[in-house]
PDB file of C-alpha atoms in Angstrom:
ATOM      1  CA  UNK A   1      12.318 -16.274  21.263  1.00 78.00           C
ATOM      2  CA  UNK A   2       9.478 -18.069  19.475  1.00 81.00           C
ATOM      3  CA  UNK A   3       9.616 -17.211  15.783  1.00 89.00           C
ATOM      4  CA  UNK A   4       8.333 -18.524  12.480  1.00 94.00           C
ATOM      5  CA  UNK A   5      10.241 -17.542   9.349  1.00 95.00           C
ATOM      6  CA  UNK A   6       8.910 -18.215   5.861  1.00 97.00           C
ATOM      7  CA  UNK A   7      10.722 -18.152   2.565  1.00 97.00           C
ATOM      8  CA  UNK A   8      10.634 -16.978  -0.062  1.00 97.00           C
ATOM      9  CA  UNK A   9       8.699 -13.806   0.673  1.00 95.00           C
ATOM     10  CA  UNK A  10       7.157 -14.012  -2.782  1.00 96.00           C
ATOM     11  CA  UNK A  11       7.305 -16.434  -5.685  1.00 97.00           C
ATOM     12  CA  UNK A  12       6.194 -16.319  -9.304  1.00 98.00           C
ATOM     13  CA  UNK A  13       5.825 -19.517 -11.324  1.00 97.00           C
ATOM     14  CA  UNK A  14       4.106 -20.623 -14.502  1.00 97.00           C
ATOM     15  CA  UNK A  15       0.859 -22.523 -14.428  1.00 97.00           C
ATOM     16  CA  UNK A  16       1.434 -26.263 -14.330  1.00 97.00           C
ATOM     17  CA  UNK A  17       4.800 -26.038 -12.578  1.00 97.00           C
ATOM     18  CA  UNK A  18       5.566 -27.321  -9.082  1.00 98.00           C
ATOM     19  CA  UNK A  19       6.869 -25.223  -6.217  1.00 98.00           C
ATOM     20  CA  UNK A  20       7.981 -25.588  -2.610  1.00 98.00           C
ATOM     21  CA  UNK A  21       7.510 -23.081   0.171  1.00 98.00           C
ATOM     22  CA  UNK A  22       9.630 -23.165   3.316  1.00 98.00           C
ATOM     23  CA  UNK A  23       8.902 -22.572   6.973  1.00 98.00           C
ATOM     24  CA  UNK A  24      11.543 -22.566   9.705  1.00 97.00           C
ATOM     25  CA  UNK A  25      10.571 -22.158  13.313  1.00 95.00           C
ATOM     26  CA  UNK A  26      12.209 -21.645  16.669  1.00 92.00           C
ATOM     27  CA  UNK A  27       9.272 -22.568  18.820  1.00 84.00           C
ATOM     28  CA  UNK A  28       9.385 -24.598  21.995  1.00 83.00           C
ATOM     29  CA  UNK A  29       7.686 -26.649  23.174  1.00 84.00           C
ATOM     30  CA  UNK A  30       6.223 -27.517  19.811  1.00 86.00           C
ATOM     31  CA  UNK A  31       2.612 -28.594  19.622  1.00 84.00           C
ATOM     32  CA  UNK A  32       1.566 -28.561  15.973  1.00 88.00           C
ATOM     33  CA  UNK A  33       2.193 -26.820  12.673  1.00 92.00           C
ATOM     34  CA  UNK A  34      -0.397 -25.695  10.190  1.00 92.00           C
ATOM     35  CA  UNK A  35      -0.353 -24.330   6.685  1.00 96.00           C
ATOM     36  CA  UNK A  36      -3.055 -21.905   5.621  1.00 95.00           C
ATOM     37  CA  UNK A  37      -3.978 -20.517   2.212  1.00 96.00           C
ATOM     38  CA  UNK A  38      -5.219 -16.941   2.169  1.00 94.00           C
ATOM     39  CA  UNK A  39      -6.747 -15.487  -0.963  1.00 93.00           C
ATOM     40  CA  UNK A  40      -6.485 -11.710  -1.261  1.00 87.00           C
ATOM     41  CA  UNK A  41      -8.973 -10.014   1.041  1.00 83.00           C
ATOM     42  CA  UNK A  42     -10.294 -13.309   2.405  1.00 88.00           C
ATOM     43  CA  UNK A  43      -9.821 -15.253   5.602  1.00 90.00           C
ATOM     44  CA  UNK A  44      -7.138 -17.959   5.819  1.00 92.00           C
ATOM     45  CA  UNK A  45      -8.254 -21.496   5.050  1.00 92.00           C
ATOM     46  CA  UNK A  46      -6.535 -24.467   6.648  1.00 91.00           C
ATOM     47  CA  UNK A  47      -4.646 -26.782   4.283  1.00 95.00           C
ATOM     48  CA  UNK A  48      -2.843 -29.170   6.632  1.00 93.00           C
ATOM     49  CA  UNK A  49      -2.222 -29.726  10.325  1.00 91.00           C
ATOM     50  CA  UNK A  50       0.739 -31.782  11.570  1.00 92.00           C
ATOM     51  CA  UNK A  51       1.724 -32.820  15.053  1.00 88.00           C
ATOM     52  CA  UNK A  52       5.187 -33.748  16.270  1.00 84.00           C
ATOM     53  CA  UNK A  53       4.940 -37.361  15.148  1.00 88.00           C
ATOM     54  CA  UNK A  54       3.754 -36.644  11.601  1.00 90.00           C
ATOM     55  CA  UNK A  55       6.303 -36.234   8.804  1.00 92.00           C
ATOM     56  CA  UNK A  56       4.020 -35.603   5.889  1.00 96.00           C
ATOM     57  CA  UNK A  57       0.409 -34.791   5.157  1.00 95.00           C
ATOM     58  CA  UNK A  58      -1.353 -34.262   1.864  1.00 95.00           C
ATOM     59  CA  UNK A  59      -4.434 -32.346   0.820  1.00 94.00           C
ATOM     60  CA  UNK A  60      -4.990 -32.825  -2.890  1.00 96.00           C
ATOM     61  CA  UNK A  61      -2.141 -31.157  -4.765  1.00 97.00           C
ATOM     62  CA  UNK A  62      -0.740 -29.759  -1.506  1.00 97.00           C
ATOM     63  CA  UNK A  63       1.787 -31.830   0.461  1.00 97.00           C
ATOM     64  CA  UNK A  64       3.288 -30.600   3.704  1.00 97.00           C
ATOM     65  CA  UNK A  65       6.356 -32.087   5.352  1.00 97.00           C
ATOM     66  CA  UNK A  66       7.678 -31.623   8.853  1.00 96.00           C
ATOM     67  CA  UNK A  67      11.140 -32.270  10.265  1.00 95.00           C
ATOM     68  CA  UNK A  68      10.804 -31.719  13.990  1.00 90.00           C
ATOM     69  CA  UNK A  69      14.517 -32.258  14.536  1.00 91.00           C
ATOM     70  CA  UNK A  70      15.600 -29.408  12.284  1.00 94.00           C
ATOM     71  CA  UNK A  71      12.404 -27.445  12.973  1.00 94.00           C
ATOM     72  CA  UNK A  72      11.610 -27.085   9.313  1.00 96.00           C
ATOM     73  CA  UNK A  73       8.456 -27.558   7.298  1.00 97.00           C
ATOM     74  CA  UNK A  74       7.737 -27.283   3.605  1.00 98.00           C
ATOM     75  CA  UNK A  75       4.602 -27.006   1.525  1.00 98.00           C
ATOM     76  CA  UNK A  76       4.868 -28.535  -1.941  1.00 98.00           C
ATOM     77  CA  UNK A  77       2.332 -27.590  -4.581  1.00 98.00           C
ATOM     78  CA  UNK A  78       2.074 -29.912  -7.560  1.00 98.00           C
ATOM     79  CA  UNK A  79       0.861 -28.940 -11.025  1.00 97.00           C
ATOM     80  CA  UNK A  80       0.021 -25.394  -9.996  1.00 97.00           C
ATOM     81  CA  UNK A  81      -3.201 -23.754 -11.111  1.00 97.00           C
ATOM     82  CA  UNK A  82      -4.139 -20.104 -11.427  1.00 97.00           C
ATOM     83  CA  UNK A  83      -6.356 -20.492  -8.369  1.00 96.00           C
ATOM     84  CA  UNK A  84      -3.273 -21.313  -6.303  1.00 97.00           C
ATOM     85  CA  UNK A  85      -2.317 -17.634  -6.449  1.00 97.00           C
ATOM     86  CA  UNK A  86      -2.551 -16.630  -2.793  1.00 97.00           C
ATOM     87  CA  UNK A  87      -0.560 -16.131   0.389  1.00 95.00           C
ATOM     88  CA  UNK A  88       0.508 -19.268   2.225  1.00 97.00           C
ATOM     89  CA  UNK A  89       0.921 -18.890   5.952  1.00 96.00           C
ATOM     90  CA  UNK A  90       2.778 -21.212   8.303  1.00 95.00           C
ATOM     91  CA  UNK A  91       1.470 -21.264  11.866  1.00 91.00           C
ATOM     92  CA  UNK A  92       3.122 -23.019  14.799  1.00 90.00           C
ATOM     93  CA  UNK A  93       1.397 -23.769  18.087  1.00 85.00           C
ATOM     94  CA  UNK A  94       3.253 -23.689  21.382  1.00 81.00           C
ATOM     95  CA  UNK A  95       2.697 -25.711  24.498  1.00 72.00           C
ATOM     96  CA  UNK A  96      -0.536 -27.543  23.791  1.00 58.00           C
ATOM     97  CA  UNK A  97      -2.001 -24.639  21.840  1.00 52.00           C
ATOM     98  CA  UNK A  98      -1.814 -22.020  24.544  1.00 63.00           C
ATOM     99  CA  UNK A  99      -0.030 -19.748  22.086  1.00 75.00           C
ATOM    100  CA  UNK A 100       0.356 -19.619  18.334  1.00 79.00           C
ATOM    101  CA  UNK A 101       2.993 -17.953  16.212  1.00 85.00           C
ATOM    102  CA  UNK A 102       2.228 -16.840  12.663  1.00 88.00           C
ATOM    103  CA  UNK A 103       4.713 -16.568   9.859  1.00 92.00           C
ATOM    104  CA  UNK A 104       4.406 -13.544   7.571  1.00 91.00           C
ATOM    105  CA  UNK A 105       3.511 -15.751   4.650  1.00 94.00           C
ATOM    106  CA  UNK A 106       4.746 -16.413   1.139  1.00 96.00           C
ATOM    107  CA  UNK A 107       2.929 -14.607  -1.639  1.00 95.00           C
ATOM    108  CA  UNK A 108       2.573 -16.994  -4.604  1.00 98.00           C
ATOM    109  CA  UNK A 109       1.693 -15.750  -8.092  1.00 97.00           C
ATOM    110  CA  UNK A 110       0.784 -18.246 -10.797  1.00 97.00           C
ATOM    111  CA  UNK A 111       1.132 -16.946 -14.346  1.00 97.00           C
ATOM    112  CA  UNK A 112      -0.786 -18.404 -17.303  1.00 95.00           C
TER     113      UNK A 112
ATOM    114  CA  UNK B   1     -18.845 -20.357   3.539  1.00 77.00           C
ATOM    115  CA  UNK B   2     -16.754 -21.140   6.621  1.00 82.00           C
ATOM    116  CA  UNK B   3     -19.657 -20.755   9.034  1.00 91.00           C
ATOM    117  CA  UNK B   4     -17.998 -17.823  10.800  1.00 95.00           C
ATOM    118  CA  UNK B   5     -19.869 -14.616   9.968  1.00 96.00           C
ATOM    119  CA  UNK B   6     -18.320 -11.190  10.210  1.00 97.00           C
ATOM    120  CA  UNK B   7     -20.074  -7.876   9.698  1.00 97.00           C
ATOM    121  CA  UNK B   8     -19.681  -5.426   8.193  1.00 97.00           C
ATOM    122  CA  UNK B   9     -17.433  -6.518   5.324  1.00 95.00           C
ATOM    123  CA  UNK B  10     -16.170  -3.006   4.768  1.00 96.00           C
ATOM    124  CA  UNK B  11     -16.029   0.035   7.005  1.00 97.00           C
ATOM    125  CA  UNK B  12     -14.715   3.511   6.289  1.00 97.00           C
ATOM    126  CA  UNK B  13     -14.470   5.983   9.131  1.00 97.00           C
ATOM    127  CA  UNK B  14     -12.563   9.077  10.208  1.00 97.00           C
ATOM    128  CA  UNK B  15      -9.733   9.378  12.671  1.00 97.00           C
ATOM    129  CA  UNK B  16     -10.848   9.724  16.270  1.00 97.00           C
ATOM    130  CA  UNK B  17     -14.028   7.778  15.709  1.00 97.00           C
ATOM    131  CA  UNK B  18     -15.191   4.532  17.291  1.00 98.00           C
ATOM    132  CA  UNK B  19     -16.409   1.421  15.463  1.00 98.00           C
ATOM    133  CA  UNK B  20     -17.735  -1.986  16.409  1.00 98.00           C
ATOM    134  CA  UNK B  21     -16.987  -5.146  14.465  1.00 98.00           C
ATOM    135  CA  UNK B  22     -19.193  -8.167  14.926  1.00 98.00           C
ATOM    136  CA  UNK B  23     -18.487 -11.883  14.711  1.00 98.00           C
ATOM    137  CA  UNK B  24     -20.821 -14.868  14.903  1.00 97.00           C
ATOM    138  CA  UNK B  25     -18.913 -18.116  15.449  1.00 96.00           C
ATOM    139  CA  UNK B  26     -19.598 -21.429  13.764  1.00 94.00           C
ATOM    140  CA  UNK B  27     -22.481 -23.329  15.303  1.00 93.00           C
ATOM    141  CA  UNK B  28     -21.202 -25.260  18.315  1.00 91.00           C
ATOM    142  CA  UNK B  29     -17.949 -23.306  18.658  1.00 93.00           C
ATOM    143  CA  UNK B  30     -17.373 -21.712  22.058  1.00 94.00           C
ATOM    144  CA  UNK B  31     -14.121 -19.850  21.387  1.00 93.00           C
ATOM    145  CA  UNK B  32     -13.779 -16.663  19.391  1.00 95.00           C
ATOM    146  CA  UNK B  33     -10.439 -15.148  18.393  1.00 94.00           C
ATOM    147  CA  UNK B  34      -9.762 -11.721  16.918  1.00 96.00           C
ATOM    148  CA  UNK B  35      -6.832 -10.960  14.608  1.00 94.00           C
ATOM    149  CA  UNK B  36      -5.532  -7.854  12.875  1.00 95.00           C
ATOM    150  CA  UNK B  37      -3.782  -7.999   9.510  1.00 93.00           C
ATOM    151  CA  UNK B  38      -2.273  -4.781   8.265  1.00 89.00           C
ATOM    152  CA  UNK B  39      -1.264  -4.310   4.641  1.00 78.00           C
ATOM    153  CA  UNK B  40       1.478  -6.769   3.736  1.00 69.00           C
ATOM    154  CA  UNK B  41       1.811  -7.837   7.357  1.00 75.00           C
ATOM    155  CA  UNK B  42       1.229 -11.133   9.046  1.00 81.00           C
ATOM    156  CA  UNK B  43      -1.741 -11.898  11.215  1.00 88.00           C
ATOM    157  CA  UNK B  44      -1.511 -10.455  14.716  1.00 89.00           C
ATOM    158  CA  UNK B  45      -3.484 -12.143  17.478  1.00 89.00           C
ATOM    159  CA  UNK B  46      -5.504  -9.650  19.485  1.00 94.00           C
ATOM    160  CA  UNK B  47      -7.711 -11.483  21.961  1.00 94.00           C
ATOM    161  CA  UNK B  48      -9.581 -14.730  22.612  1.00 93.00           C
ATOM    162  CA  UNK B  49     -12.871 -15.385  24.377  1.00 95.00           C
ATOM    163  CA  UNK B  50     -14.161 -18.758  25.485  1.00 94.00           C
ATOM    164  CA  UNK B  51     -17.795 -19.185  26.457  1.00 95.00           C
ATOM    165  CA  UNK B  52     -18.138 -15.539  27.430  1.00 95.00           C
ATOM    166  CA  UNK B  53     -14.896 -15.178  29.347  1.00 95.00           C
ATOM    167  CA  UNK B  54     -11.634 -13.616  28.206  1.00 94.00           C
ATOM    168  CA  UNK B  55      -9.166 -16.462  27.694  1.00 90.00           C
ATOM    169  CA  UNK B  56      -6.013 -14.939  26.242  1.00 88.00           C
ATOM    170  CA  UNK B  57      -4.689 -11.560  25.234  1.00 89.00           C
ATOM    171  CA  UNK B  58      -2.258 -10.789  22.477  1.00 87.00           C
ATOM    172  CA  UNK B  59      -1.095  -7.518  21.009  1.00 82.00           C
ATOM    173  CA  UNK B  60      -4.301  -5.634  21.657  1.00 93.00           C
ATOM    174  CA  UNK B  61      -4.122  -1.883  22.179  1.00 94.00           C
ATOM    175  CA  UNK B  62      -5.787  -0.245  25.167  1.00 95.00           C
ATOM    176  CA  UNK B  63      -8.020   1.657  22.703  1.00 97.00           C
ATOM    177  CA  UNK B  64      -9.428  -1.700  21.594  1.00 97.00           C
ATOM    178  CA  UNK B  65     -11.760  -3.891  23.599  1.00 97.00           C
ATOM    179  CA  UNK B  66     -13.868  -6.943  22.979  1.00 97.00           C
ATOM    180  CA  UNK B  67     -16.562  -9.028  24.559  1.00 97.00           C
ATOM    181  CA  UNK B  68     -18.436 -12.255  23.943  1.00 98.00           C
ATOM    182  CA  UNK B  69     -22.144 -12.340  24.601  1.00 97.00           C
ATOM    183  CA  UNK B  70     -24.319 -15.173  26.005  1.00 96.00           C
ATOM    184  CA  UNK B  71     -25.326 -16.177  22.478  1.00 95.00           C
ATOM    185  CA  UNK B  72     -21.561 -16.525  21.808  1.00 96.00           C
ATOM    186  CA  UNK B  73     -21.299 -13.786  19.219  1.00 97.00           C
ATOM    187  CA  UNK B  74     -18.464 -11.370  19.818  1.00 98.00           C
ATOM    188  CA  UNK B  75     -17.829  -7.704  19.200  1.00 98.00           C
ATOM    189  CA  UNK B  76     -14.518  -5.914  18.801  1.00 98.00           C
ATOM    190  CA  UNK B  77     -14.663  -2.236  19.688  1.00 98.00           C
ATOM    191  CA  UNK B  78     -12.036   0.079  18.259  1.00 98.00           C
ATOM    192  CA  UNK B  79     -11.953   3.637  19.605  1.00 97.00           C
ATOM    193  CA  UNK B  80      -9.963   6.833  19.035  1.00 97.00           C
ATOM    194  CA  UNK B  81      -9.113   5.427  15.633  1.00 97.00           C
ATOM    195  CA  UNK B  82      -5.837   6.306  13.972  1.00 97.00           C
ATOM    196  CA  UNK B  83      -4.737   5.961  10.361  1.00 95.00           C
ATOM    197  CA  UNK B  84      -2.549   3.038  11.396  1.00 94.00           C
ATOM    198  CA  UNK B  85      -5.582   1.079  12.543  1.00 96.00           C
ATOM    199  CA  UNK B  86      -6.573   0.568   8.914  1.00 96.00           C
ATOM    200  CA  UNK B  87      -6.392  -3.174   8.417  1.00 96.00           C
ATOM    201  CA  UNK B  88      -8.292  -6.367   7.882  1.00 95.00           C
ATOM    202  CA  UNK B  89      -9.796  -7.673  11.104  1.00 97.00           C
ATOM    203  CA  UNK B  90     -10.470 -11.384  11.204  1.00 96.00           C
ATOM    204  CA  UNK B  91     -12.477 -13.427  13.609  1.00 96.00           C
ATOM    205  CA  UNK B  92     -11.952 -17.167  14.050  1.00 94.00           C
ATOM    206  CA  UNK B  93     -13.809 -19.725  16.116  1.00 94.00           C
ATOM    207  CA  UNK B  94     -13.154 -23.164  17.546  1.00 89.00           C
ATOM    208  CA  UNK B  95     -14.908 -25.687  19.726  1.00 86.00           C
ATOM    209  CA  UNK B  96     -12.444 -25.671  22.607  1.00 79.00           C
ATOM    210  CA  UNK B  97      -9.940 -23.335  24.148  1.00 74.00           C
ATOM    211  CA  UNK B  98      -6.946 -24.345  22.091  1.00 68.00           C
ATOM    212  CA  UNK B  99      -6.068 -22.786  18.772  1.00 61.00           C
ATOM    213  CA  UNK B 100      -6.119 -26.202  17.135  1.00 64.00           C
ATOM    214  CA  UNK B 101      -8.339 -26.454  14.093  1.00 69.00           C
ATOM    215  CA  UNK B 102     -10.124 -23.143  14.217  1.00 81.00           C
ATOM    216  CA  UNK B 103     -11.987 -21.565  11.304  1.00 89.00           C
ATOM    217  CA  UNK B 104     -11.608 -17.997  10.065  1.00 92.00           C
ATOM    218  CA  UNK B 105     -14.319 -15.646   8.909  1.00 95.00           C
ATOM    219  CA  UNK B 106     -13.911 -13.582   5.754  1.00 93.00           C
ATOM    220  CA  UNK B 107     -12.912 -10.458   7.661  1.00 95.00           C
ATOM    221  CA  UNK B 108     -13.862  -6.807   7.999  1.00 97.00           C
ATOM    222  CA  UNK B 109     -11.793  -4.319   6.054  1.00 96.00           C
ATOM    223  CA  UNK B 110     -11.452  -1.135   8.100  1.00 97.00           C
ATOM    224  CA  UNK B 111     -10.232   2.027   6.436  1.00 97.00           C
ATOM    225  CA  UNK B 112      -9.523   5.045   8.616  1.00 97.00           C
ATOM    226  CA  UNK B 113      -9.287   8.333   6.707  1.00 96.00           C
TER     227      UNK B 113
END
């Protein structure tokens, strides 16, 4: 069964600290993996997109990694800011994007 | 501004009623996708249209229907509304038929009372 599991479900850290969010998937055949940031009440915004051959991709203070062998991805946030408070959603595409599977997201709270 | 426009932003209606949500895709995008996000739940794919034709169906209830018009805007019709239909409804658009690299709108928050 195609599934995307994210952990932790929620995370609270202090402003300026780093954090890492995890995404494990059981999706086959794998096409690509994306991380989205969703502010409360807003639409998700794409952070990174990685295909099978890509191990890492950065977008400013956000760095995503992908291990296609273990079917794991992580999103590392460096020097967190209050504006990073949001839900982070991992999305995996199946079979040349005919189907996509959403994770339930990690809710990140940044405290001043 | 993502370029994907959804109206209305908020909608409050009673059980049993019918509502229509509207989505205008980004200029040049031919595909429109509809998603439902209930409170504290992940995004659920409902349906996709490409250039006016239904392309893929997800977990869409029979009480819900959608269409894409010649000008490429799309409408999601929700009927016989129940309390459990209260959710955020998002529209996304992309150039092609794949889900790769699509852009979300800011959503319509539907509250059924």
